[in-house]
């Protein structure tokens, strides 16, 4: 968490007043994890002295061109999950995301400086990890995202809007990079030829999953689409996964990109923006825990999906490497950055991880096929 200025505190206070929260505002803080939204915690004290925490978020309108359609999706998904957890899973013990209502019964409010804001319950006694420390954490995170897939598997696709078109269309991400390479708008191409060459050598891989989906062989499902490790809250004491968060990108998609984002973010011991590439690794025990966790959490995968889980990992990592490099070449207009070359550093770790996956692809595939056959 970062230090919070007087101005930020004022924004937190004024915005949180717009929502149906009991008690009086005490203080607030900004959370600096996450590359997209602005996220804050507001503390409110109730009449009995209890202090409760709430999450306030301003939706990034540069990334989400239609924030209200994001809110419609988030409302539909949180309601469906809350219903299913209680009525189908018969589990009232856990914490789920809930949206607090605002004026007019809306699920959002306009902030003092504009923008669309929403308010969630704070998931208590939990934290998120940027890097997995052990196989238990990897298993738990993957099981949570697998269960998420399972929970939304009976939502009608037509109830969910495509808020970012072609979000995980890897060939389109590739083509966009090539356009930016050709235009070189801020003159950064000269330093990244090796990265561009690495990606160009893998052009033929990019369309594998999109083609199978277009042919109707892979099912298009309601998917999370941003299943990075720090989008699942884990219990601070037991490391049990408690709640999947960051539902903005829930859209029609492929389960394989969701599993893939776990491989991308939970197999390497290095941070996403590590500058020492020798630290990047695809740790087989972590991958095994991810495959076991995801398959334990999710019963609905078809044999062809299972057969392509490893490809999902490789392509998601390549795709995010492409996106970071594109943003670097465009002058850092999409992802939040903290330093010069931040997106380039991020892209390099992703491309190095692609290499590591390629080196162990056969063993990874062998493990998935073995574990899929075992009863789980
Ligand atoms: P972004 O799209 O910017 O990644 P997230 O929704 O992932 O935004 O939120 C950023 C961070 O804020 C998360 O990684 C998590 O640490 C924290 N956070 C978000 N929602 C909650 C919540 N309901 N309870 C507790 N912490 C949360
Ligand atoms: C962003 O919002 P956050 O930080 O969880 C991005 C993902 C990328 C990820 C890379 C809406 O996720 O697609 O994979 O950064 N979210 C959006 O770390 O673009
Ligand atoms: Mg996030």
PDB file of C-alpha atoms in Angstrom, residues 4 11 23 48 78 86 89-90 97 104 108 111 118 134 161 191 196-197 219 248 323 339 342 344 356 367:
ATOM      1  CA  UNK A   4      -2.258   8.491   0.946  1.00  0.00           C
ATOM      2  CA  UNK A  11     -11.775  11.673  -2.687  1.00  0.00           C
ATOM      3  CA  UNK A  23     -21.410   4.481  10.214  1.00  0.00           C
ATOM      4  CA  UNK A  48     -21.205   0.212  18.417  1.00  0.00           C
ATOM      5  CA  UNK A  78     -21.661 -11.667  -8.309  1.00  0.00           C
ATOM      6  CA  UNK A  86     -25.880 -20.788  -1.179  1.00  0.00           C
ATOM      7  CA  UNK A  89     -23.139 -25.665  -3.101  1.00  0.00           C
ATOM      8  CA  UNK A  90     -25.055 -25.105   0.180  1.00  0.00           C
ATOM      9  CA  UNK A  97     -17.832 -10.246  -3.347  1.00  0.00           C
ATOM     10  CA  UNK A 104     -31.070   5.530  -7.157  1.00  0.00           C
ATOM     11  CA  UNK A 108     -22.131   2.535  -9.068  1.00  0.00           C
ATOM     12  CA  UNK A 111     -16.850  10.290  -8.365  1.00  0.00           C
ATOM     13  CA  UNK A 118     -18.188   0.961  -7.198  1.00  0.00           C
ATOM     14  CA  UNK A 134       4.912 -23.161  -2.275  1.00  0.00           C
ATOM     15  CA  UNK A 161     -21.292  -8.429 -22.590  1.00  0.00           C
ATOM     16  CA  UNK A 191      16.229  -1.293 -28.474  1.00  0.00           C
ATOM     17  CA  UNK A 196      10.314  -8.564 -31.697  1.00  0.00           C
ATOM     18  CA  UNK A 197      12.296 -11.332 -33.447  1.00  0.00           C
ATOM     19  CA  UNK A 219     -16.343 -24.264 -26.133  1.00  0.00           C
ATOM     20  CA  UNK A 248     -14.130  -6.682 -14.680  1.00  0.00           C
ATOM     21  CA  UNK A 323       0.876  -6.786 -24.907  1.00  0.00           C
ATOM     22  CA  UNK A 339       9.600   3.462 -13.948  1.00  0.00           C
ATOM     23  CA  UNK A 342       8.759  -0.970 -16.893  1.00  0.00           C
ATOM     24  CA  UNK A 344       9.768  -3.696 -21.453  1.00  0.00           C
ATOM     25  CA  UNK A 356      11.187 -22.069 -20.153  1.00  0.00           C
ATOM     26  CA  UNK A 367       1.687 -34.662 -16.419  1.00  0.00           C
TER      27      UNK A 367
END
